[in-house]
Rosetta silent file (secondary structure, phi, psi, omega in degrees, C-alpha in Angstrom):
SEQUENCE: MTTFAVTTPTGHVGAHVVRLLVQAGTRPVLLLRDAARLDPDLLPYVQVREGDLHDRDYVVRATEGVDALFWVDPTDLTVDDPNASTRELAEHAADAVRRNTISRLVLQSSVGAERRQGVGLIDGLGAAEDILGATGVDLLVLRCGYFFTNLLDDIDAIRGGVLLTAMAPDRRLPWVAPRDIGDVVAANLLSGRPGRRIQGVHGPEDLSFSDVARTVSDVTGHPVAVHHVEDDELFAMLTSVGLGKRAAQGIVGMTSGIRDGFVPEQARDAVTTTPTTLAAWAYEELRPALAPR
SCORE:     score description
SCORE:     0.000 S_00000001
   1 L     0.000  116.825  167.247   25.763  -18.484    1.564 S_00000001
   2 L   -51.542  138.826  159.679   24.593  -15.398   -0.628 S_00000001
   3 L   -98.382  132.602 -175.540   24.306  -12.122    1.559 S_00000001
   4 E  -117.069  165.261 -172.944   21.360  -10.229    0.780 S_00000001
   5 E  -156.518  131.320 -166.464   20.831   -6.350    2.111 S_00000001
   6 E  -121.030  114.159  153.848   17.499   -4.558    2.515 S_00000001
   7 E   -66.658  146.180  178.704   16.782   -1.106    2.203 S_00000001
   8 L    48.711   55.471  178.658   13.646    0.445    4.160 S_00000001
   9 L   -69.237    4.672 -176.487   13.319   -2.679    5.955 S_00000001
  10 L  -117.427    4.988 -177.717   10.464   -1.526    8.084 S_00000001
  11 L  -106.492  176.492 -156.995    8.460   -0.134    5.248 S_00000001
  12 H   -53.730  -38.562  172.803    5.333   -1.922    3.370 S_00000001
  13 H   -91.498  -23.586 -176.611    7.507   -3.824    1.088 S_00000001
  14 H   -71.191  -48.426 -174.639   10.745   -4.077    2.574 S_00000001
  15 H   -46.199  -37.169 -162.704    9.222   -5.461    5.971 S_00000001
  16 H   -92.302  -46.495  156.703    7.581   -8.383    3.977 S_00000001
  17 H   -35.067  -69.084 -176.341   11.208   -8.852    1.839 S_00000001
  18 H   -35.798  -51.839 -170.266   13.008   -9.204    5.425 S_00000001
  19 H   -76.773  -25.785  173.085   10.510  -11.906    6.736 S_00000001
  20 H   -62.151  -45.349 -179.931   10.799  -13.789    3.308 S_00000001
  21 H   -85.817  -17.418  174.249   14.582  -14.175    3.268 S_00000001
  22 H   -65.380  -41.283  174.662   14.691  -14.918    7.109 S_00000001
  23 H   -65.309  -24.649 -175.313   12.234  -17.700    6.393 S_00000001
  24 L   -86.005    3.734 -175.932   14.265  -18.767    3.342 S_00000001
  25 L    71.379   11.835  179.826   17.037  -19.195    5.843 S_00000001
  26 L   -90.840  160.394 -165.439   19.304  -16.448    4.906 S_00000001
  27 L  -133.981   81.832  169.116   20.380  -13.683    7.892 S_00000001
  28 L   -49.175  133.591  160.911   19.799  -10.174    5.650 S_00000001
  29 E   -73.924  137.824 -176.728   21.641   -7.181    6.140 S_00000001
  30 E  -109.873  125.157  168.508   19.431   -4.212    7.370 S_00000001
  31 E   -99.692  107.800 -153.927   20.041   -0.717    6.352 S_00000001
  32 L  -166.191  145.470  170.966   17.895    1.557    8.384 S_00000001
  33 L   -82.075   -6.760 -176.342   18.061    4.323   10.834 S_00000001
  34 L  -137.287  131.035  163.976   16.506    3.144   14.006 S_00000001
  35 L   -63.305  -32.546 -173.941   16.611   -0.421   15.020 S_00000001
  36 L   -77.441   -3.623  178.144   13.964    0.086   17.582 S_00000001
  37 L   -94.022   -2.936  179.974   11.373    0.115   14.637 S_00000001
  38 L   -81.339  151.879  179.524   12.137   -3.536   13.856 S_00000001
  39 L   -78.973  116.404  176.489    9.967   -6.546   15.212 S_00000001
  40 H   -34.906  -40.732 -178.095   12.066   -7.794   18.145 S_00000001
  41 H   -62.996  -28.546  151.003   11.556  -11.054   17.177 S_00000001
  42 H   -39.084  -42.206  167.880   13.544  -10.432   14.375 S_00000001
  43 H   -37.018  -73.989  169.864   16.678   -9.543   15.722 S_00000001
  44 H   -41.391   -2.959 -153.254   18.266  -12.816   16.043 S_00000001
  45 H  -145.046   20.372  170.208   17.773  -13.797   12.562 S_00000001
  46 L  -151.395  136.037  161.225   19.240  -10.313   11.013 S_00000001
  47 E   -81.544  103.683 -175.167   22.315   -8.009   10.773 S_00000001
  48 E   -99.614  132.542  178.118   21.217   -4.560   11.521 S_00000001
  49 L  -128.009   77.571 -168.461   23.433   -1.603   10.298 S_00000001
  50 L   -68.470  137.040  167.943   21.961    1.827   11.642 S_00000001
  51 L   171.555 -159.037 -158.470   22.811    4.917    9.734 S_00000001
  52 L  -136.960  126.309 -172.230   21.357    7.501    7.116 S_00000001
  53 L   -68.754  -18.993  156.434   21.344    6.590    3.588 S_00000001
  54 L   -60.188  -20.904 -176.722   22.524   10.287    2.700 S_00000001
  55 L   -88.402  102.826 -169.754   25.681    9.295    4.157 S_00000001
  56 H   -63.471  -37.535 -178.384   27.591    7.763    1.197 S_00000001
  57 H   -63.438  -39.543 -176.771   30.175    6.125    3.562 S_00000001
  58 H   -65.185  -43.680  173.292   27.781    4.761    5.713 S_00000001
  59 H   -46.015  -32.861  159.895   26.074    2.876    2.559 S_00000001
  60 H   -33.820  -73.788 -147.152   29.747    1.850    1.645 S_00000001
  61 H   -76.315  -31.049 -177.155   30.416    0.373    4.992 S_00000001
  62 L   -65.976  -17.045 -179.282   26.811   -0.962    5.570 S_00000001
  63 L  -102.570    4.570  173.998   27.138   -3.106    2.100 S_00000001
  64 L   -72.882  132.115 -169.137   30.239   -4.701    2.836 S_00000001
  65 L    72.879   45.558  173.298   30.450   -8.636    1.899 S_00000001
  66 L  -108.692  126.042  158.508   27.036   -8.094    0.494 S_00000001
  67 L   -57.926  -53.791 -176.593   26.136  -10.122   -2.783 S_00000001
  68 E  -142.695  137.418 -175.923   22.921   -8.808   -3.660 S_00000001
  69 E  -102.036  140.263 -179.418   21.140   -5.565   -2.808 S_00000001
  70 E  -113.431  119.252 -178.080   17.246   -4.512   -2.661 S_00000001
  71 E  -114.111  139.263  165.348   17.351   -0.725   -3.083 S_00000001
  72 L  -115.023  136.121  171.653   14.366    1.541   -2.140 S_00000001
  73 L   -99.238  142.448  177.785   14.626    5.447   -2.193 S_00000001
  74 L  -105.902   84.837 -176.045   12.649    6.557    1.064 S_00000001
  75 L   -56.759  128.733 -175.293   11.477    9.642   -0.897 S_00000001
  76 L   -86.256  110.985  158.598   12.056   12.547    1.308 S_00000001
  77 L   -44.041  -39.314 -177.140    9.399   15.287    1.286 S_00000001
  78 L   -70.142  -18.620 -170.534   11.145   17.487    3.674 S_00000001
  79 L  -101.267  160.192 -177.593   14.183   18.550    1.539 S_00000001
  80 L   -41.587  -63.496  171.796   14.183   21.346   -0.968 S_00000001
  81 L  -140.716  102.056 -166.432   14.250   19.037   -3.846 S_00000001
  82 H   -46.965  -43.113 -172.423   13.100   15.378   -3.583 S_00000001
  83 H   -87.134    1.989  159.292   14.260   14.178   -6.783 S_00000001
  84 H   -91.988  -20.703  159.537   17.801   15.258   -6.396 S_00000001
  85 H   -45.950  -72.825  174.820   17.798   13.388   -3.114 S_00000001
  86 H   -17.193  -64.615 -173.725   16.595   10.212   -5.155 S_00000001
  87 H   -63.720  -31.630  175.677   19.301   10.916   -7.455 S_00000001
  88 H   -56.787  -55.638 -170.820   22.025   11.477   -4.425 S_00000001
  89 H   -76.656  -24.968  170.615   21.031    8.235   -2.976 S_00000001
  90 H   -58.670  -48.997 -176.099   21.225    6.200   -6.266 S_00000001
  91 H   -52.982  -45.441 -178.515   24.714    7.664   -6.554 S_00000001
  92 H   -77.259  -11.288  165.689   25.749    6.296   -2.935 S_00000001
  93 H   -79.023  -43.165  179.952   24.265    2.883   -4.118 S_00000001
  94 H   -56.617  -38.739 -168.006   26.260    2.843   -7.157 S_00000001
  95 H   -82.818  -23.589 -176.998   29.279    3.575   -5.316 S_00000001
  96 H   -76.915  -39.724  179.736   28.470    0.751   -2.818 S_00000001
  97 H   -75.506  -41.529 -177.893   28.147   -1.626   -5.567 S_00000001
  98 H   -64.030  -46.483 -167.156   31.372   -0.710   -7.271 S_00000001
  99 H   -74.271  -25.067 -167.599   33.512   -0.458   -4.398 S_00000001
 100 H  -109.490   -3.699  173.699   31.994   -3.712   -2.504 S_00000001
 101 L    58.274   29.441  174.632   31.537   -5.558   -5.959 S_00000001
 102 L   -54.455  131.591 -177.314   28.106   -6.451   -5.126 S_00000001
 103 L   -91.145  -15.494  165.847   26.861   -8.637   -8.003 S_00000001
 104 E  -139.369  139.734  175.176   22.980   -8.019   -8.074 S_00000001
 105 E  -128.499  136.774 -172.124   20.562   -5.399   -7.556 S_00000001
 106 E  -120.455  135.730 -179.506   17.077   -5.080   -7.448 S_00000001
 107 E   -96.842  135.268  163.888   15.368   -1.640   -7.890 S_00000001
 108 E   -98.041   98.193  172.857   12.147   -0.508   -6.642 S_00000001
 109 E  -107.040 -154.621 -162.978   10.858    1.901   -9.478 S_00000001
 110 E  -152.642  139.636  170.962    7.479    3.094  -10.807 S_00000001
 111 L   -62.862  139.704 -169.657    5.305    2.660  -13.636 S_00000001
 112 L    96.291  -34.828 -176.783    5.967    5.868  -15.514 S_00000001
 113 H   -42.938  -27.372 -176.494    9.973    6.039  -14.825 S_00000001
 114 H   -54.857  -32.527  165.941    9.952    5.027  -18.468 S_00000001
 115 H   -69.059  -38.435  173.097    9.490    8.990  -19.337 S_00000001
 116 L    91.306  -47.654 -178.015   12.289    9.911  -17.726 S_00000001
 117 L  -147.200  157.028 -179.157   10.886   13.692  -17.227 S_00000001
 118 L    84.839   31.458 -167.060    7.675   15.030  -16.869 S_00000001
 119 L  -138.864    1.090 -176.142    6.452   12.547  -14.142 S_00000001
 120 L    48.128 -146.576 -138.120    7.194   14.567  -10.928 S_00000001
 121 L   -64.964  -31.036  170.699    8.651   12.496   -7.864 S_00000001
 122 H   -64.958  -30.410  161.338    8.797    9.588  -10.646 S_00000001
 123 H   -66.393   -6.805  175.802   11.501   11.156  -12.315 S_00000001
 124 H   -80.346  -29.555  171.326   14.046   10.713   -9.850 S_00000001
 125 H   -49.168  -62.241  172.498   13.259    7.049  -10.134 S_00000001
 126 H   -42.457  -36.472 -173.158   14.060    7.281  -13.955 S_00000001
 127 H   -74.728  -48.709 -162.884   17.416    8.689  -13.059 S_00000001
 128 H   -72.347  -13.885  158.401   18.160    6.223  -10.351 S_00000001
 129 H   -47.213  -58.797 -154.173   17.475    3.450  -13.332 S_00000001
 130 H   -76.372  -55.053 -177.763   19.872    5.267  -15.318 S_00000001
 131 H   -76.175  -24.425  157.868   22.639    5.433  -12.583 S_00000001
 132 H   -66.972  -22.592 -179.320   22.402    2.038  -11.388 S_00000001
 133 H   -60.800  -51.948  178.562   22.080    0.932  -14.619 S_00000001
 134 L   -40.762  -30.078 -162.153   25.489    2.649  -15.309 S_00000001
 135 L   -91.246   10.975 -177.223   27.515    0.324  -12.758 S_00000001
 136 L    67.031  -18.197  179.780   27.097   -2.523  -15.161 S_00000001
 137 L   -36.607  171.309  162.987   25.630   -4.768  -12.040 S_00000001
 138 E   -88.197  111.228 -157.365   23.127   -7.407  -13.061 S_00000001
 139 E  -131.157  142.812 -179.835   20.095   -5.368  -12.353 S_00000001
 140 E  -133.643  105.371 -179.570   16.213   -5.927  -12.059 S_00000001
 141 E   -87.319  121.130  177.994   14.182   -2.865  -12.284 S_00000001
 142 E   -97.454   92.647 -170.126   10.857   -3.328  -10.772 S_00000001
 143 E   -70.980   98.743 -168.769    8.204   -0.826  -12.501 S_00000001
 144 E  -105.347  147.266  176.346    5.450   -0.796   -9.597 S_00000001
 145 L   -69.542 -177.601  171.746    1.707    0.317   -9.876 S_00000001
 146 E   -63.871  122.978  178.422    0.092    2.391   -7.704 S_00000001
 147 E   -69.381  138.085  176.457   -0.057    1.379   -4.020 S_00000001
 148 L   -64.361  -45.877 -171.745   -3.214    0.193   -2.134 S_00000001
 149 L   -61.281   -3.497  167.231   -1.459    1.530    1.041 S_00000001
 150 H   -48.836  -39.912 -158.099   -1.542    4.866   -0.494 S_00000001
 151 H   -71.697  -18.705  169.283   -5.116    4.987    0.676 S_00000001
 152 H   -47.841  -50.712 -171.207   -3.719    4.765    4.447 S_00000001
 153 H   -63.157  -29.943  166.974   -2.173    8.032    3.829 S_00000001
 154 L  -111.920   42.125 -172.601   -5.642    9.694    3.303 S_00000001
 155 H   -77.118  -15.294  162.372   -7.421    7.768    5.752 S_00000001
 156 H   -78.370  -27.955 -179.966   -8.874   11.013    7.229 S_00000001
 157 H   -83.923  -13.648 -175.881  -10.334   12.111    4.046 S_00000001
 158 H   -90.482  -37.730 -179.780  -11.602    8.660    3.275 S_00000001
 159 H   -74.446  -27.628  162.957  -13.265    8.374    6.872 S_00000001
 160 L   -76.944    1.318  177.141  -14.776   11.555    5.735 S_00000001
 161 L    83.666   -3.746  169.624  -16.299    9.876    2.739 S_00000001
 162 E   -91.267  116.691  175.628  -13.875   11.523    0.386 S_00000001
 163 E  -110.154  102.082 -158.259  -11.419    9.939   -1.957 S_00000001
 164 E   -95.363  127.806  160.787   -9.383   12.912   -3.453 S_00000001
 165 E  -146.113  174.083  164.984   -7.431   12.878   -6.778 S_00000001
 166 L  -116.901   10.726  172.962   -6.365   14.681   -9.799 S_00000001
 167 L  -105.701  154.581 -179.969   -6.488   12.111  -11.992 S_00000001
 168 L   -41.492  104.823  178.423   -9.466   11.664  -14.421 S_00000001
 169 L   -34.280  -45.151 -163.400  -12.137    9.361  -11.960 S_00000001
 170 L   -86.334  -17.295 -173.160  -12.557    6.774  -14.784 S_00000001
 171 L   -84.297  114.439 -171.719   -9.012    6.276  -15.715 S_00000001
 172 L   -86.832  136.186  177.484   -7.505    2.877  -15.281 S_00000001
 173 E  -162.333  156.169 -169.607   -4.122    2.203  -14.352 S_00000001
 174 E   -64.014  154.511  177.146   -2.299   -0.482  -12.377 S_00000001
 175 E  -148.003  130.633 -170.391   -2.784   -0.538   -8.559 S_00000001
 176 E  -144.002  162.597  177.953   -1.022   -3.423   -6.561 S_00000001
 177 L   -76.165  118.711 -168.260   -0.387   -4.602   -2.786 S_00000001
 178 H   -56.740  -34.934 -174.577    2.971   -3.535   -1.567 S_00000001
 179 H   -73.270  -34.504  153.908    3.392   -7.246   -0.178 S_00000001
 180 H   -60.061   -7.289  168.009    3.150   -8.565   -3.492 S_00000001
 181 H   -73.354  -49.950  170.044    5.818   -6.589   -4.693 S_00000001
 182 H   -41.477  -47.207  167.406    7.640   -8.010   -1.528 S_00000001
 183 H   -44.021  -57.339  173.634    7.016  -11.305   -3.114 S_00000001
 184 H   -53.740  -49.686 -163.998    8.538  -10.522   -6.357 S_00000001
 185 H   -63.953  -49.922  169.423   11.259   -8.814   -4.990 S_00000001
 186 H   -56.853  -59.715 -172.907   12.332  -12.023   -2.444 S_00000001
 187 H   -52.441  -31.868  174.175   11.747  -14.478   -5.431 S_00000001
 188 H   -86.880  -28.885  175.161   14.283  -12.722   -7.626 S_00000001
 189 H   -79.251  -39.190 -169.168   16.948  -12.168   -4.780 S_00000001
 190 L   -85.522  -11.538 -166.741   16.792  -15.954   -3.706 S_00000001
 191 L   -67.777  -35.077  176.007   16.651  -16.842   -7.374 S_00000001
 192 L    67.098   33.732  175.765   19.956  -15.799   -8.036 S_00000001
 193 L   -60.513  122.692  167.041   18.896  -14.958  -11.847 S_00000001
 194 L   -60.120  154.837  140.304   21.943  -13.138  -13.947 S_00000001
 195 L   122.581 -173.936 -177.205   21.244  -10.358  -16.552 S_00000001
 196 L  -118.107  118.056  177.685   19.536   -7.028  -16.708 S_00000001
 197 E  -136.110  164.855  170.696   15.736   -6.856  -16.928 S_00000001
 198 E  -142.038  135.225 -159.876   13.060   -4.534  -16.305 S_00000001
 199 E  -126.412  113.250  150.690    9.491   -6.160  -14.603 S_00000001
 200 E   -88.422  171.624 -171.243    6.288   -4.584  -13.933 S_00000001
 201 E  -130.924   89.789 -135.285    4.369   -5.056  -11.006 S_00000001
 202 L  -133.391   22.130  172.592    0.802   -4.422  -11.848 S_00000001
 203 L    38.681  174.589 -170.293   -1.213   -6.018   -9.155 S_00000001
 204 L   -56.630  -22.032 -175.507   -4.401   -8.068  -10.430 S_00000001
 205 E  -165.942  169.632  170.747   -6.188   -5.439  -12.631 S_00000001
 206 E   -77.608  162.599  160.666   -6.288   -1.543  -13.563 S_00000001
 207 E  -146.068  146.637  163.401   -8.454    0.446  -11.552 S_00000001
 208 L   -92.389  163.795  166.230   -9.828    4.014  -11.765 S_00000001
 209 H   -50.022  -42.089 -176.470  -10.257    6.038   -8.709 S_00000001
 210 H   -82.096  -19.002  167.767  -14.173    5.558   -9.036 S_00000001
 211 H   -62.810  -44.985  170.294  -13.488    1.556   -9.209 S_00000001
 212 H   -47.774  -48.662 -161.744  -11.281    2.064   -5.935 S_00000001
 213 H   -80.379  -18.292  179.038  -14.151    3.945   -4.386 S_00000001
 214 H   -72.548  -39.614 -175.467  -16.823    1.523   -5.174 S_00000001
 215 H   -61.350  -47.826  167.598  -14.456   -1.189   -3.818 S_00000001
 216 H   -64.690  -30.659  165.356  -13.686    0.715   -0.628 S_00000001
 217 H   -77.701  -35.051  172.920  -17.288    1.210    0.015 S_00000001
 218 H   -72.714  -35.439 -173.765  -18.567   -1.985   -0.581 S_00000001
 219 H   -73.763  -56.926 -163.589  -15.643   -3.747    1.511 S_00000001
 220 H   -79.848  -39.168 -175.730  -15.692   -1.446    4.407 S_00000001
 221 L    84.994   19.295 -175.425  -19.318   -0.442    4.682 S_00000001
 222 L  -118.518   92.588 -177.943  -17.863    3.121    4.633 S_00000001
 223 L   -50.885  135.797 -169.900  -19.466    5.195    1.767 S_00000001
 224 L  -140.021  125.274  176.994  -16.724    6.901   -0.353 S_00000001
 225 E  -129.489  149.223 -161.087  -17.245    9.138   -3.387 S_00000001
 226 E   -95.109  128.967  156.147  -14.109   10.257   -5.657 S_00000001
 227 E  -102.957   92.911  174.252  -13.492   14.202   -5.429 S_00000001
 228 E   -66.677  115.456  165.396  -11.868   15.224   -8.458 S_00000001
 229 L  -111.946  144.010  171.547   -9.611   18.419   -8.085 S_00000001
 230 L   -59.068  160.595 -175.802   -7.427   20.164  -10.622 S_00000001
 231 L   -75.256  -11.593  166.038   -3.575   20.307  -10.301 S_00000001
 232 L   -86.113  -24.195  174.944   -3.481   23.987   -9.049 S_00000001
 233 L   -71.972  -31.290  176.118   -5.914   23.013   -6.360 S_00000001
 234 L   -98.756   -0.465  151.466   -4.099   20.308   -5.239 S_00000001
 235 L   -58.617  -51.103 -174.950   -0.898   22.155   -5.314 S_00000001
 236 L   -89.849   -0.290  165.880   -2.315   24.669   -3.155 S_00000001
 237 L   -88.933  -28.038 -170.466   -3.717   22.002   -0.587 S_00000001
 238 L   -71.205  -42.300  163.070   -0.363   20.452   -0.463 S_00000001
 239 L   -50.681  -58.436 -165.710    1.382   23.930    0.321 S_00000001
 240 L   -51.984  -15.182  179.276   -1.054   24.628    2.821 S_00000001
 241 L  -128.314   43.628  140.628   -0.090   22.175    5.245 S_00000001
 242 L   103.322   -5.240  177.620    3.518   22.962    5.117 S_00000001
 243 L   -72.035  140.173 -175.673    4.942   20.831    1.965 S_00000001
 244 L   -84.077  145.709  174.941    7.662   22.558    0.111 S_00000001
 245 H   -11.472  -85.653 -178.932    7.346   23.996   -3.682 S_00000001
 246 H   -44.091  -61.137  171.466    9.264   21.426   -5.300 S_00000001
 247 H   -48.486  -35.289 -173.415    7.752   18.498   -3.312 S_00000001
 248 H   -87.489  -35.876 -172.687    4.118   19.450   -4.061 S_00000001
 249 H   -61.122  -37.082 -169.604    4.844   20.040   -7.877 S_00000001
 250 H   -61.892  -41.207  170.831    6.566   16.617   -7.728 S_00000001
 251 H   -81.347  -12.285  152.696    3.110   14.915   -6.519 S_00000001
 252 H   -54.794  -47.867 -179.983    1.124   16.886   -8.977 S_00000001
 253 H   -55.610  -38.464 -179.680    3.563   15.535  -11.491 S_00000001
 254 H   -67.736  -46.446  179.294    3.006   12.036  -10.759 S_00000001
 255 H   -77.308  -57.966 -179.214   -0.505   12.201  -11.702 S_00000001
 256 H   -72.938   -9.480 -173.849   -0.417   14.675  -14.772 S_00000001
 257 L   -96.851   14.180  164.791    2.514   13.281  -16.271 S_00000001
 258 L  -137.572   30.654 -168.116    0.348    9.986  -16.747 S_00000001
 259 L  -104.141   -6.929  174.286   -2.689   11.065  -16.884 S_00000001
 260 L  -140.377  112.637  160.007   -3.372   11.130  -20.778 S_00000001
 261 L    62.361   40.923  163.568   -3.006    8.417  -22.823 S_00000001
 262 L   -68.148  126.679  153.240   -0.057    6.694  -20.792 S_00000001
 263 L  -120.973  141.988  173.852    0.601    3.161  -21.283 S_00000001
 264 L   -73.607  156.617 -165.723    3.144    1.421  -19.104 S_00000001
 265 L   -83.173  -31.388  170.842    5.915    0.093  -21.395 S_00000001
 266 L   -69.207  124.301 -160.029    5.478   -3.348  -19.625 S_00000001
 267 L   -91.074  156.683  174.582    2.331   -4.795  -20.932 S_00000001
 268 L   -92.228  122.981  162.380   -0.045   -6.971  -18.281 S_00000001
 269 L  -151.570 -169.753 -163.020    0.547  -10.432  -18.488 S_00000001
 270 L   -55.417  -17.201  177.779    1.269  -13.358  -16.402 S_00000001
 271 L   -79.804  -21.996 -176.943    4.686  -11.980  -15.350 S_00000001
 272 L   -99.657  -13.005 -175.747    3.608   -8.730  -14.355 S_00000001
 273 L   -94.575  117.744 -170.586    0.022   -9.628  -12.786 S_00000001
 274 L  -101.948  155.742 -179.588    0.303  -10.055   -9.129 S_00000001
 275 L   -66.153  -58.784  173.043   -2.603  -11.836   -6.981 S_00000001
 276 L   -36.477  107.576  158.898   -3.832   -9.478   -4.188 S_00000001
 277 L   -91.009  159.019 -171.886   -7.113   -7.680   -4.859 S_00000001
 278 H   -64.570  -38.068 -174.479   -7.982   -4.492   -3.714 S_00000001
 279 H   -71.708  -24.367 -177.413  -11.048   -5.834   -1.937 S_00000001
 280 H   -95.320  -18.957  169.467   -9.106   -8.471   -0.110 S_00000001
 281 H   -67.536  -51.291 -178.200   -6.309   -5.912    0.888 S_00000001
 282 H   -52.047  -45.544 -167.108   -9.257   -3.311    1.803 S_00000001
 283 L   -83.101  -16.207 -172.495  -10.858   -6.102    4.197 S_00000001
 284 L  -110.304  -51.968  174.531   -7.637   -6.822    6.028 S_00000001
 285 L   -88.619  -44.783 -170.124   -5.869   -3.421    6.312 S_00000001
 286 H   -77.162  -45.747 -177.305   -8.446   -0.313    5.459 S_00000001
 287 H   -59.762  -45.224  177.169  -11.340   -1.727    7.330 S_00000001
 288 H   -52.615  -45.964 -166.814   -9.573   -1.967   10.586 S_00000001
 289 H   -75.098   -6.015  176.713   -8.118    1.413   10.198 S_00000001
 290 H   -96.490   -9.519 -174.971  -11.839    3.146    9.307 S_00000001
 291 L   -50.341  140.258  176.407  -13.073    1.297   12.397 S_00000001
 292 L   -67.733  142.338  177.606  -14.482    3.609   15.093 S_00000001
 293 L   -82.610    0.000    0.000  -12.024    4.983   17.496 S_00000001
């Protein structure tokens, strides 16, 4: 039986991938720092290997006997250079692939990574695509849209009626539910399809921040309006709450790098379009988060 390994198995995508692999009858290997964060009900059905992805030896040891790997970079905004960290971790994954003869790899990347430079924190994912591609392994790169769950990171501002962005309010780009990414990951891991591919994961439709504000307002009954900020204002806001200069520049760059005239390399079609709507996700996850405490 094929042995699968999953990084960030408690994240929005990884947790869904783990659940699907377990339900498919496999016993996945989970790479994570703290097993206490896992659902205890899962423990009999998984192989837990605790450690730090920044430790190359740990990554190699943890993936011994693994046939297929789902690799997610847990972007660390506390380090001096988050993109350097992303590249370092990709090198660790590449070393593990080579030394353990892992045959297949699924990489969670992002829309915009095709630019390789000038897209803030996404630059690191572009480098990871190149580093892992150089291993020669069967590689599926998933270039994902903007996560619905990013709205949960701004829950206090949304609770205050504000949706903050440096993106032009009416600029439409792919938005996606992380669980739909998990579906795509699990389907491709389980299919065993060989070869090297890049696939977009774009959600059901392109959305602007104005669209998002209207949907959030309608679904949650909590009025929200878009507040547009300039790049330097966003940078100042991020550094004022303790974020390092490079991390703040990386976040600003993710927006500025795809703001004007950018079209994702992977077109919207039956392969890249996923089903969960923002309205459905907001009803299930955002509405409870906005409920009075």
